[in-house]
Structures are given as C-alpha cells and as structure tokens.
PDB file of N, CA and C in Angstrom:
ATOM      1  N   UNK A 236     134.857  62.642 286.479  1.00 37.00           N
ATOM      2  CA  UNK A 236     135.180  61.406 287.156  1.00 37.00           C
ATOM      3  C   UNK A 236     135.587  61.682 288.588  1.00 37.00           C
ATOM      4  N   UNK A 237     134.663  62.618 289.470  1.00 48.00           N
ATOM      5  CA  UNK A 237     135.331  62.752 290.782  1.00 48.00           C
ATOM      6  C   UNK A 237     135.252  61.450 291.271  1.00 48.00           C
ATOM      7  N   UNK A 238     135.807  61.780 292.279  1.00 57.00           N
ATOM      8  CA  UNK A 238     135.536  60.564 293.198  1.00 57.00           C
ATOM      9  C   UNK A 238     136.522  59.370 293.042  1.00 57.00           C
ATOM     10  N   UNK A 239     137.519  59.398 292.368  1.00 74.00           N
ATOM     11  CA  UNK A 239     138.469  58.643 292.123  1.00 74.00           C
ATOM     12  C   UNK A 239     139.644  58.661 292.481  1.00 74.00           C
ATOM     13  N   UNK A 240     140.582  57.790 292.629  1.00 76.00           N
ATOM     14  CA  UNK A 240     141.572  58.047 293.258  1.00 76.00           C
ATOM     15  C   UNK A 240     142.693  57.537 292.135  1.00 76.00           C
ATOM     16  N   UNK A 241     142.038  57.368 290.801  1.00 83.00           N
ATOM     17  CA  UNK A 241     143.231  56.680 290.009  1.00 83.00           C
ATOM     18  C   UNK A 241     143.691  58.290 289.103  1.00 83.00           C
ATOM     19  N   UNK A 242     144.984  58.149 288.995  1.00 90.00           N
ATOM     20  CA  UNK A 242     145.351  59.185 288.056  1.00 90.00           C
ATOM     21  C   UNK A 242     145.125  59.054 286.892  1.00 90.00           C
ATOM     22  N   UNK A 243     144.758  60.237 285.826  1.00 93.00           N
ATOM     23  CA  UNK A 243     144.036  60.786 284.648  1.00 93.00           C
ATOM     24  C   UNK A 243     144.094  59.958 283.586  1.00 93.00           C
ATOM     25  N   UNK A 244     145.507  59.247 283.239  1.00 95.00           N
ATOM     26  CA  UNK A 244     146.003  58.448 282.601  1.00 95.00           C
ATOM     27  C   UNK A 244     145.484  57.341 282.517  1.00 95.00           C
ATOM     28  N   UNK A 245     145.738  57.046 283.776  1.00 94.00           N
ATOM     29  CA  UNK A 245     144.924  55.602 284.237  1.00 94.00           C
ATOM     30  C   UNK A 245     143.796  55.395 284.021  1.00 94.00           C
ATOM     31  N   UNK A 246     142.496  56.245 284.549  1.00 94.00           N
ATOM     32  CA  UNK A 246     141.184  56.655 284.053  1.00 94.00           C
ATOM     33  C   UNK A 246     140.779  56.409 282.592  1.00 94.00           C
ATOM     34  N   UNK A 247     141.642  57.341 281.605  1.00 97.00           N
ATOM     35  CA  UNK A 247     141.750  57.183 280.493  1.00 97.00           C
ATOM     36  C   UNK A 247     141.887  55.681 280.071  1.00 97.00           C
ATOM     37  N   UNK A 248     143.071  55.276 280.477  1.00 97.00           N
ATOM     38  CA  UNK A 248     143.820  54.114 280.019  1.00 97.00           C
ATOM     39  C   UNK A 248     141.951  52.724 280.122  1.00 97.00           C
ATOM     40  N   UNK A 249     141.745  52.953 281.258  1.00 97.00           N
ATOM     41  CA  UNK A 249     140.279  51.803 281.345  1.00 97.00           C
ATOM     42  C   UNK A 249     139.438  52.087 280.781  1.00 97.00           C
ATOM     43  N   UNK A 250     139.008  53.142 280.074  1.00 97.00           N
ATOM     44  CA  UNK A 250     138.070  53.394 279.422  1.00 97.00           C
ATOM     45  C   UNK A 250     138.415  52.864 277.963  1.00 97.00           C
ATOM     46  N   UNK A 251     139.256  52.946 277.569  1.00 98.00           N
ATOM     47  CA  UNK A 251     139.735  52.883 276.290  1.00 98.00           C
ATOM     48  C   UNK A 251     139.685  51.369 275.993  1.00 98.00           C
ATOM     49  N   UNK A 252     140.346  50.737 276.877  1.00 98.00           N
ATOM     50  CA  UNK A 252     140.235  49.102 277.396  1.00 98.00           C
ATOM     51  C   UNK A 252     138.921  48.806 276.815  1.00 98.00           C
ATOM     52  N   UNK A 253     137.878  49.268 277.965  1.00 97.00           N
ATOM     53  CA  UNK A 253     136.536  48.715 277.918  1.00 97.00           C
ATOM     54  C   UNK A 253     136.071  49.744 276.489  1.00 97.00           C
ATOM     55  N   UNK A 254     136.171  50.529 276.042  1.00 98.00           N
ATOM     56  CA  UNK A 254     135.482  51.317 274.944  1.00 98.00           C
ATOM     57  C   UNK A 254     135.849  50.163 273.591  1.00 98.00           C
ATOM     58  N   UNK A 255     137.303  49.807 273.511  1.00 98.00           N
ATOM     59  CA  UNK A 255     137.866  49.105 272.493  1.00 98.00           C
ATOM     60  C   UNK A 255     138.312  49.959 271.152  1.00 98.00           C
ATOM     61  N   UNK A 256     138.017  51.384 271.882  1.00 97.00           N
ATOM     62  CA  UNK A 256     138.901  52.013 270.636  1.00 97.00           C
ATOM     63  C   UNK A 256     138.786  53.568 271.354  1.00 97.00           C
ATOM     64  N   UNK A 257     139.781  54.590 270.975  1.00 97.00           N
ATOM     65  CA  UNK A 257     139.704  55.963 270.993  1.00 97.00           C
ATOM     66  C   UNK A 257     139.227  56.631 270.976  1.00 97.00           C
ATOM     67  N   UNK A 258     138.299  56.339 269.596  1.00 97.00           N
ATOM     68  CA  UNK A 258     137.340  57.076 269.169  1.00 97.00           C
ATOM     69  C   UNK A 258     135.984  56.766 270.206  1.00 97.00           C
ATOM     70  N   UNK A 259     135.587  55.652 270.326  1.00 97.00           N
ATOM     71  CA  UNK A 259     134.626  55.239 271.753  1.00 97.00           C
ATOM     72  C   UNK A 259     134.852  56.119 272.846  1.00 97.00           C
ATOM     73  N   UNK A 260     135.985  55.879 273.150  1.00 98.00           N
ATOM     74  CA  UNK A 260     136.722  56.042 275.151  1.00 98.00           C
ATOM     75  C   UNK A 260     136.699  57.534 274.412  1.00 98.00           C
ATOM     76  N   UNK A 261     136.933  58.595 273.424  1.00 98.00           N
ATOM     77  CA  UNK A 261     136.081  59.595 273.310  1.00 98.00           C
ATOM     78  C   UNK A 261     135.043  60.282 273.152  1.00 98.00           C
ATOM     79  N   UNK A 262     133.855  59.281 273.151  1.00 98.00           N
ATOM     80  CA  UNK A 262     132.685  59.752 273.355  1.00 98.00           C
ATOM     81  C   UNK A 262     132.252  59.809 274.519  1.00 98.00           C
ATOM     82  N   UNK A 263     132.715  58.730 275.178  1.00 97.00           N
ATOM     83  CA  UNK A 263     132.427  58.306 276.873  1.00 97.00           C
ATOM     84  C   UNK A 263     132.837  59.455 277.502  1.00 97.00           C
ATOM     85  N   UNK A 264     134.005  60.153 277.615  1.00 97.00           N
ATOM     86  CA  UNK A 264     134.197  61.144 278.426  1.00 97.00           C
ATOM     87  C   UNK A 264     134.335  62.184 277.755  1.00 97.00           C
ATOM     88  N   UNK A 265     133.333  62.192 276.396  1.00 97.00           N
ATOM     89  CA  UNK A 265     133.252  63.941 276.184  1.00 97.00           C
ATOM     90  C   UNK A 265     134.610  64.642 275.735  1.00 97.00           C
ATOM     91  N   UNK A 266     135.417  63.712 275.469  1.00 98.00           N
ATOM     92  CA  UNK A 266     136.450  64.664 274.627  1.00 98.00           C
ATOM     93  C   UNK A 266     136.669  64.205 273.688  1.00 98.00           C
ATOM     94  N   UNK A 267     137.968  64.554 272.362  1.00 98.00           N
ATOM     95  CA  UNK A 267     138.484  64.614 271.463  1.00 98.00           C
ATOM     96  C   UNK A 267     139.240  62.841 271.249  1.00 98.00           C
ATOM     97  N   UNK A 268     139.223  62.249 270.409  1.00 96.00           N
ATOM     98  CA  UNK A 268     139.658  61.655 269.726  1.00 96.00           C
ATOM     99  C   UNK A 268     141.373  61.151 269.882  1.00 96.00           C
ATOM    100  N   UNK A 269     141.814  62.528 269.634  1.00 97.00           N
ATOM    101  CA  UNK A 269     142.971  63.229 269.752  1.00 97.00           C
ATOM    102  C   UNK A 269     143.389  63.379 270.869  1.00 97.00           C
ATOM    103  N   UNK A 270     142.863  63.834 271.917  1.00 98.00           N
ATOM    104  CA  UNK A 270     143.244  63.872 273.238  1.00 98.00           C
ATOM    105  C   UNK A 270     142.953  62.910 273.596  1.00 98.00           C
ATOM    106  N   UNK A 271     142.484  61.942 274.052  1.00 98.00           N
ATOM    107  CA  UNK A 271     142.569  60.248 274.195  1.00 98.00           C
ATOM    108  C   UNK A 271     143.656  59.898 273.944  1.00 98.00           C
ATOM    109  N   UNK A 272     143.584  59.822 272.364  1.00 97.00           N
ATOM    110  CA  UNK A 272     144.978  59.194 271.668  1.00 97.00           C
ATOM    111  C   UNK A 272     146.396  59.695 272.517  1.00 97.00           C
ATOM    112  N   UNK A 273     146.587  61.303 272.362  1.00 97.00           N
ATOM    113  CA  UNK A 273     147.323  61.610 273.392  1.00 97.00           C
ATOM    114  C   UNK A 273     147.724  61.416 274.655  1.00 97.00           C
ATOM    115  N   UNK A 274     146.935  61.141 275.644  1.00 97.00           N
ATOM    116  CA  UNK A 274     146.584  60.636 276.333  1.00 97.00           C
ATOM    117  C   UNK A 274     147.670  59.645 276.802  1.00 97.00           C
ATOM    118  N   UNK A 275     147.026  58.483 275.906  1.00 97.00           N
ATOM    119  CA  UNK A 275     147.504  57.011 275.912  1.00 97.00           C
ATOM    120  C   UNK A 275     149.084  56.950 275.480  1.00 97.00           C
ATOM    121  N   UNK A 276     149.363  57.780 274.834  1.00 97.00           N
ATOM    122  CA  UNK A 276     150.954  57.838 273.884  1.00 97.00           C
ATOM    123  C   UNK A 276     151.984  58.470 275.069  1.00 97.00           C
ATOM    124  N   UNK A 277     151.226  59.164 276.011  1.00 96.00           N
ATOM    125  CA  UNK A 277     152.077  59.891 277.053  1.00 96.00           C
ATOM    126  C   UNK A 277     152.048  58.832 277.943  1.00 96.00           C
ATOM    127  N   UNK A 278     151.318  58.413 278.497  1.00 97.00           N
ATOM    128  CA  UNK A 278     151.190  56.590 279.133  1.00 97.00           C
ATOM    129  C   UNK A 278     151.876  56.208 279.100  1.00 97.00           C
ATOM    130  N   UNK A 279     151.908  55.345 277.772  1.00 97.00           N
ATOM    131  CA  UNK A 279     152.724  54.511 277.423  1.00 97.00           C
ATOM    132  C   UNK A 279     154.215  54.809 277.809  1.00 97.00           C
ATOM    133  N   UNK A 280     154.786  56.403 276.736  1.00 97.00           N
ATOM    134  CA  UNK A 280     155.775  56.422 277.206  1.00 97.00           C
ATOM    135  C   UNK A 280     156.667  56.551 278.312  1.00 97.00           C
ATOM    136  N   UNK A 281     155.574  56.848 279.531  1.00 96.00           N
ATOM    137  CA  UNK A 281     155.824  57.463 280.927  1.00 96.00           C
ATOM    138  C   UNK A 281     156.017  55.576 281.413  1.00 96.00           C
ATOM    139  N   UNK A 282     155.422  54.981 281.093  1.00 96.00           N
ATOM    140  CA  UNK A 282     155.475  53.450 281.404  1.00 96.00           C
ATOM    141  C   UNK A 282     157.066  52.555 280.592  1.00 96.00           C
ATOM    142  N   UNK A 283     157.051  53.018 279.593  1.00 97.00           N
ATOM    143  CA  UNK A 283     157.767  52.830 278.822  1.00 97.00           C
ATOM    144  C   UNK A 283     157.581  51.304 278.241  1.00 97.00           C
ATOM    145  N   UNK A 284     156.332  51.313 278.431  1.00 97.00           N
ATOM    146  CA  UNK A 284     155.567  50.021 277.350  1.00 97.00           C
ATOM    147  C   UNK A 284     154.387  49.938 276.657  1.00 97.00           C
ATOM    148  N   UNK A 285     154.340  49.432 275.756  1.00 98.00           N
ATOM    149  CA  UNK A 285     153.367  49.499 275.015  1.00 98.00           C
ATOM    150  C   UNK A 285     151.961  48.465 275.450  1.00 98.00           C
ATOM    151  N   UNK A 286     150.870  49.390 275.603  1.00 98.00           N
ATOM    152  CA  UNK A 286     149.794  48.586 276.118  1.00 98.00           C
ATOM    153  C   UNK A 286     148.229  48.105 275.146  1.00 98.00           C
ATOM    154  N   UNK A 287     148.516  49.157 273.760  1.00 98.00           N
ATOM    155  CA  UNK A 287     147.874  48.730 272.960  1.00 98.00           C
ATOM    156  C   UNK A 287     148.234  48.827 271.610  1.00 98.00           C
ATOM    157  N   UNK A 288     147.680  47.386 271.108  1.00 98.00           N
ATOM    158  CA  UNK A 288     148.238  47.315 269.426  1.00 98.00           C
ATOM    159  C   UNK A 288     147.230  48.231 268.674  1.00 98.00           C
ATOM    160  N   UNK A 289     147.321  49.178 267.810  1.00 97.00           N
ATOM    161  CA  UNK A 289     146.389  49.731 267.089  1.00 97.00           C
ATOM    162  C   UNK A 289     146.027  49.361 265.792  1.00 97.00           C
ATOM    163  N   UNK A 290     145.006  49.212 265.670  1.00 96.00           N
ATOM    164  CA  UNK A 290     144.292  48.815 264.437  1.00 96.00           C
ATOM    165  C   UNK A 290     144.029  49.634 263.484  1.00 96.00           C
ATOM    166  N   UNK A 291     143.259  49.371 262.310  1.00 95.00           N
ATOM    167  CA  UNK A 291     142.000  50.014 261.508  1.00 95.00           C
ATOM    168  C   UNK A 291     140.822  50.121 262.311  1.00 95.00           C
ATOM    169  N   UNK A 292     140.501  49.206 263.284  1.00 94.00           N
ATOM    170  CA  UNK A 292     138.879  48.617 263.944  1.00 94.00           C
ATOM    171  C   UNK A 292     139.234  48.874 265.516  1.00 94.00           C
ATOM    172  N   UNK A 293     140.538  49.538 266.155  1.00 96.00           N
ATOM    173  CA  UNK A 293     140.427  50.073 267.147  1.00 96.00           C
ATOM    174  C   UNK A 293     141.906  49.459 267.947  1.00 96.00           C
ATOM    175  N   UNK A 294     141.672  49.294 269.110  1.00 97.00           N
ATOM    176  CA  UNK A 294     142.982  48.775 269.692  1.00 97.00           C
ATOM    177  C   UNK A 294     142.537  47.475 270.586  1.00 97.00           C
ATOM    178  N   UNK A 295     143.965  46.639 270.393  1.00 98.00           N
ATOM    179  CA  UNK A 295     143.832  45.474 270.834  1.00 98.00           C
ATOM    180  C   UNK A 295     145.259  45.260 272.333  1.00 98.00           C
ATOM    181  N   UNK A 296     144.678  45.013 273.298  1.00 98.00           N
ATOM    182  CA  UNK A 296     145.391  45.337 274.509  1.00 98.00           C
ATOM    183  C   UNK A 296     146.824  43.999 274.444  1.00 98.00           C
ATOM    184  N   UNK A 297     148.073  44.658 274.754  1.00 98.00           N
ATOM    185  CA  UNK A 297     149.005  43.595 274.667  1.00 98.00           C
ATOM    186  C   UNK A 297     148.830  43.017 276.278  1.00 98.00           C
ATOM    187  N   UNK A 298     149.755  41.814 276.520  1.00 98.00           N
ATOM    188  CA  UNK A 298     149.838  41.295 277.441  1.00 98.00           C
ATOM    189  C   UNK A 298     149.983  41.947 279.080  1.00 98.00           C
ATOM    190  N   UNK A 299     150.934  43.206 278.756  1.00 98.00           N
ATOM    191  CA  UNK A 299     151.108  43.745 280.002  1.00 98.00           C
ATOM    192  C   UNK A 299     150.809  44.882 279.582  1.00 98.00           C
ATOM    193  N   UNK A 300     148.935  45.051 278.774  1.00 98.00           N
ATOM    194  CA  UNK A 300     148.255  46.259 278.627  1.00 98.00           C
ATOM    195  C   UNK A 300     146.943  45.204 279.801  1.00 98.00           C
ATOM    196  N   UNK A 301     146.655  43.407 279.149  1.00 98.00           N
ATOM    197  CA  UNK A 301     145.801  43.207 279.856  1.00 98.00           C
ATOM    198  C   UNK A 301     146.201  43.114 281.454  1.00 98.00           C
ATOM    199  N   UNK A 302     147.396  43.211 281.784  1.00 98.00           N
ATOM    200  CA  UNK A 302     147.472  42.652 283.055  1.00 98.00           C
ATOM    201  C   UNK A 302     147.592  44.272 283.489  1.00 98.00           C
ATOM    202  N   UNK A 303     147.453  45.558 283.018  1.00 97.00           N
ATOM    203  CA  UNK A 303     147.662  46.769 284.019  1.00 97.00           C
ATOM    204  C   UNK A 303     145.762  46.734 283.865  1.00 97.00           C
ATOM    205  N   UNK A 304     145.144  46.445 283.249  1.00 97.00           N
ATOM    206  CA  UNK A 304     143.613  46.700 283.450  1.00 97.00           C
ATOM    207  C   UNK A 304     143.196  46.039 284.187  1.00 97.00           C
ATOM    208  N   UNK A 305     143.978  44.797 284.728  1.00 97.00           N
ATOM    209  CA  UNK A 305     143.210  43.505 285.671  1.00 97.00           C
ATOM    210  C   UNK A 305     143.427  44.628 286.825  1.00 97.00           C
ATOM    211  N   UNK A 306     144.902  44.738 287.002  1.00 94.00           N
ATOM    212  CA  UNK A 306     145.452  45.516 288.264  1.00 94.00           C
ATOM    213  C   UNK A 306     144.470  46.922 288.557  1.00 94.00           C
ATOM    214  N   UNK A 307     144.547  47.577 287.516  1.00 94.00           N
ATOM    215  CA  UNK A 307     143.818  48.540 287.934  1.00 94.00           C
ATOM    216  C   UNK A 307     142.487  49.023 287.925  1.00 94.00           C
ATOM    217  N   UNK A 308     141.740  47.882 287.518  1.00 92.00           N
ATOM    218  CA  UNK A 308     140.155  47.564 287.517  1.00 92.00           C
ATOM    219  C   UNK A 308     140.295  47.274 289.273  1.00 92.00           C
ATOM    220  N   UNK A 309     140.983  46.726 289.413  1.00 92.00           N
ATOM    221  CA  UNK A 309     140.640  46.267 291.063  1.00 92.00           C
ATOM    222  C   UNK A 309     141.058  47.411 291.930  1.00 92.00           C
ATOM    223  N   UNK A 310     142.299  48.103 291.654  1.00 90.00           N
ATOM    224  CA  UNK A 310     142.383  49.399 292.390  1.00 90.00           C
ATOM    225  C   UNK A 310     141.553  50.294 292.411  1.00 90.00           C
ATOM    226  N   UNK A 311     140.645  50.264 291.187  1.00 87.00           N
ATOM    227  CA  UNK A 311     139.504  51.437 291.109  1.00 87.00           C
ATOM    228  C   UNK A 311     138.235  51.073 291.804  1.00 87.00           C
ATOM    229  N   UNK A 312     138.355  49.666 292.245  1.00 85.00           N
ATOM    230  CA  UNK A 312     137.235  49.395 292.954  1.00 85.00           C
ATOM    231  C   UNK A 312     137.354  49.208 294.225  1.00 85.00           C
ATOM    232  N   UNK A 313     138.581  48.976 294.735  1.00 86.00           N
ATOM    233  CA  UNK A 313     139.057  49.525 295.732  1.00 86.00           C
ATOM    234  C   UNK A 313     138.864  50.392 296.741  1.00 86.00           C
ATOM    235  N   UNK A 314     139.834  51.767 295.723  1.00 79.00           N
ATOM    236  CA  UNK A 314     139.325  53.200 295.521  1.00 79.00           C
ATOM    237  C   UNK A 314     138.273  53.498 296.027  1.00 79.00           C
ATOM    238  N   UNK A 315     136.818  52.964 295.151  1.00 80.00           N
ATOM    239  CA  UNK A 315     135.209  53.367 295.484  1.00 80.00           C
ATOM    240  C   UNK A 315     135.059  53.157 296.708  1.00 80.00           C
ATOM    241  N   UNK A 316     135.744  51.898 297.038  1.00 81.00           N
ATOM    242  CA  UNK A 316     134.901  51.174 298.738  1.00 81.00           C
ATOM    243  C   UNK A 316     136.004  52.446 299.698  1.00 81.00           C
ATOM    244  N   UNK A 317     137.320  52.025 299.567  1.00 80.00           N
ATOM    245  CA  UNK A 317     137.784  53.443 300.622  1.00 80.00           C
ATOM    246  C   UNK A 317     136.719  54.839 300.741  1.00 80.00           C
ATOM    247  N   UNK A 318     136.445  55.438 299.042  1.00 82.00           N
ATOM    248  CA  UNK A 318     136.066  56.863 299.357  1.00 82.00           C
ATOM    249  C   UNK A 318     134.515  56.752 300.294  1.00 82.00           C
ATOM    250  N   UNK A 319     133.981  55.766 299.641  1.00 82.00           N
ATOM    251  CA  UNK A 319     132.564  55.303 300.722  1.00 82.00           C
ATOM    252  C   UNK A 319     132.661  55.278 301.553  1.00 82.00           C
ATOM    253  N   UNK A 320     133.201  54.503 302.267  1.00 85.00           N
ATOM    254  CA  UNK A 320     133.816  54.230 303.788  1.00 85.00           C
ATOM    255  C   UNK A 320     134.131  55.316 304.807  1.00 85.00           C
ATOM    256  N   UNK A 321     135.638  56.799 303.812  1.00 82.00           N
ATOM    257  CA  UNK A 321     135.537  57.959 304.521  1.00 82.00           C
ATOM    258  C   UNK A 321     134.702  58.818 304.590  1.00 82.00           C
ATOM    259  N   UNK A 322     133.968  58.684 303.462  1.00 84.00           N
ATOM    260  CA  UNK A 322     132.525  59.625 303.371  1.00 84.00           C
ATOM    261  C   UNK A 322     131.737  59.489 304.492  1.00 84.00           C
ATOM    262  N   UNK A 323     131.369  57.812 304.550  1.00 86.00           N
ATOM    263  CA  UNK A 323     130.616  57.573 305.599  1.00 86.00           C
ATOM    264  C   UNK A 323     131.073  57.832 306.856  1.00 86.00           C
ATOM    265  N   UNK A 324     132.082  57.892 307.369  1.00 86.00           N
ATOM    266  CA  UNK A 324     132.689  58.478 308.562  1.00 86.00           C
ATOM    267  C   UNK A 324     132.834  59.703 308.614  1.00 86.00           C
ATOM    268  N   UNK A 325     132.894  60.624 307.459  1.00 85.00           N
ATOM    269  CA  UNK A 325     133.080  62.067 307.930  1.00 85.00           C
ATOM    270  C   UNK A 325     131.725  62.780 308.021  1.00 85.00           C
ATOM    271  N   UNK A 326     130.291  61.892 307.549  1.00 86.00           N
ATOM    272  CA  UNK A 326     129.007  62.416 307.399  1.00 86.00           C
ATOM    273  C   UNK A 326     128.341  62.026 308.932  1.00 86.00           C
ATOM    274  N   UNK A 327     129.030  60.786 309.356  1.00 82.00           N
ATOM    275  CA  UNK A 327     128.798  60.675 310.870  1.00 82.00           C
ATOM    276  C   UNK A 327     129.192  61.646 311.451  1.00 82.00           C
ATOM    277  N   UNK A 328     130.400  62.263 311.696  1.00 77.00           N
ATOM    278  CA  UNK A 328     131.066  62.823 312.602  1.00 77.00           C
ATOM    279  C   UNK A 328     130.048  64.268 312.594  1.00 77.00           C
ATOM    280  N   UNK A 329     130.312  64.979 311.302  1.00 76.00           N
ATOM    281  CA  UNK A 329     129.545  65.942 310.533  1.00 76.00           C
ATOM    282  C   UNK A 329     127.739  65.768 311.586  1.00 76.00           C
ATOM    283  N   UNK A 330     127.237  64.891 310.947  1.00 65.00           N
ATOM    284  CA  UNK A 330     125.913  64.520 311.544  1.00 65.00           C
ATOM    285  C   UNK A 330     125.503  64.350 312.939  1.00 65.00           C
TER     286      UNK A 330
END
C-alpha cells in the first residue's frame, strides 16, 4: 500500500469496513486472518472504542466505527491528490 499517508491501522481498519469481514480484508492484503483481527483489537484499544460488532457472518461497523470510515475514506483521498500533486512537482523540477 505505498503511497499512502494513512497509518497501518487505519489502512487495515478500511479494508475490513469495505471487505465486511476479516477473513475478506485478509485476502485483500495477503495476510492472515489473525493478523487483521489483531490488527483491529490493537485499534480499537489504542482508540479506546469499539468500531466493530462481530458476528458469525463477519463484522458490523458501530456508529463511531461508521463515522471514522466516512472521516477517513476522505483523508485517504485526500492523501492520493496531495502525493500526486508532490510527485508532479518533484518530476517537474527533476525533468
């Protein structure tokens, strides 16, 4: 995931969102199940809130799980347009 400016957690944390379960948001980025899950449990507690209800059929995002994905869906797109932007200025300068 170069090219990003959101921390690991966070990364994690949207994938899982949009995957709708662990086991998904671990296929997507090629790791473990387990490390996802982990992941998210260190999150949480570093947040000290809970952002998803867990299921049998996967996880279901609480209220201020959907409002950190609104927030940080937009920071990550953000993010993209900044790193574009310096790219494009340092390939000028470069060029």
């Amino acid at each position: 995931m170069s090219g990003n400016l959101l921390d690991e957690r966070a990364r994690v944390f949207l994938c899982v969102y949009r995957a709708g379960s662990f086991t998904q948001a671990a296929k997507t980025l090629f790791v473990s199940s387990v490390w996802v899950m982990k992941q998210m449990n260190s999150f949480e507690t570093s947040l000290g809130i809970r952002l998803f209800i867990r299921t049998n059929h996967g996880v279901i995002p609480t209220d201020a799980g959907q409002m950190l994905f609104d927030d940080l869906s937009r920071m990550e797109r953000e993010g993209e347009d900044v790193l574009a932007r310096v790219r494009m200025i340092a390939n000028e300068k470069e060029g």
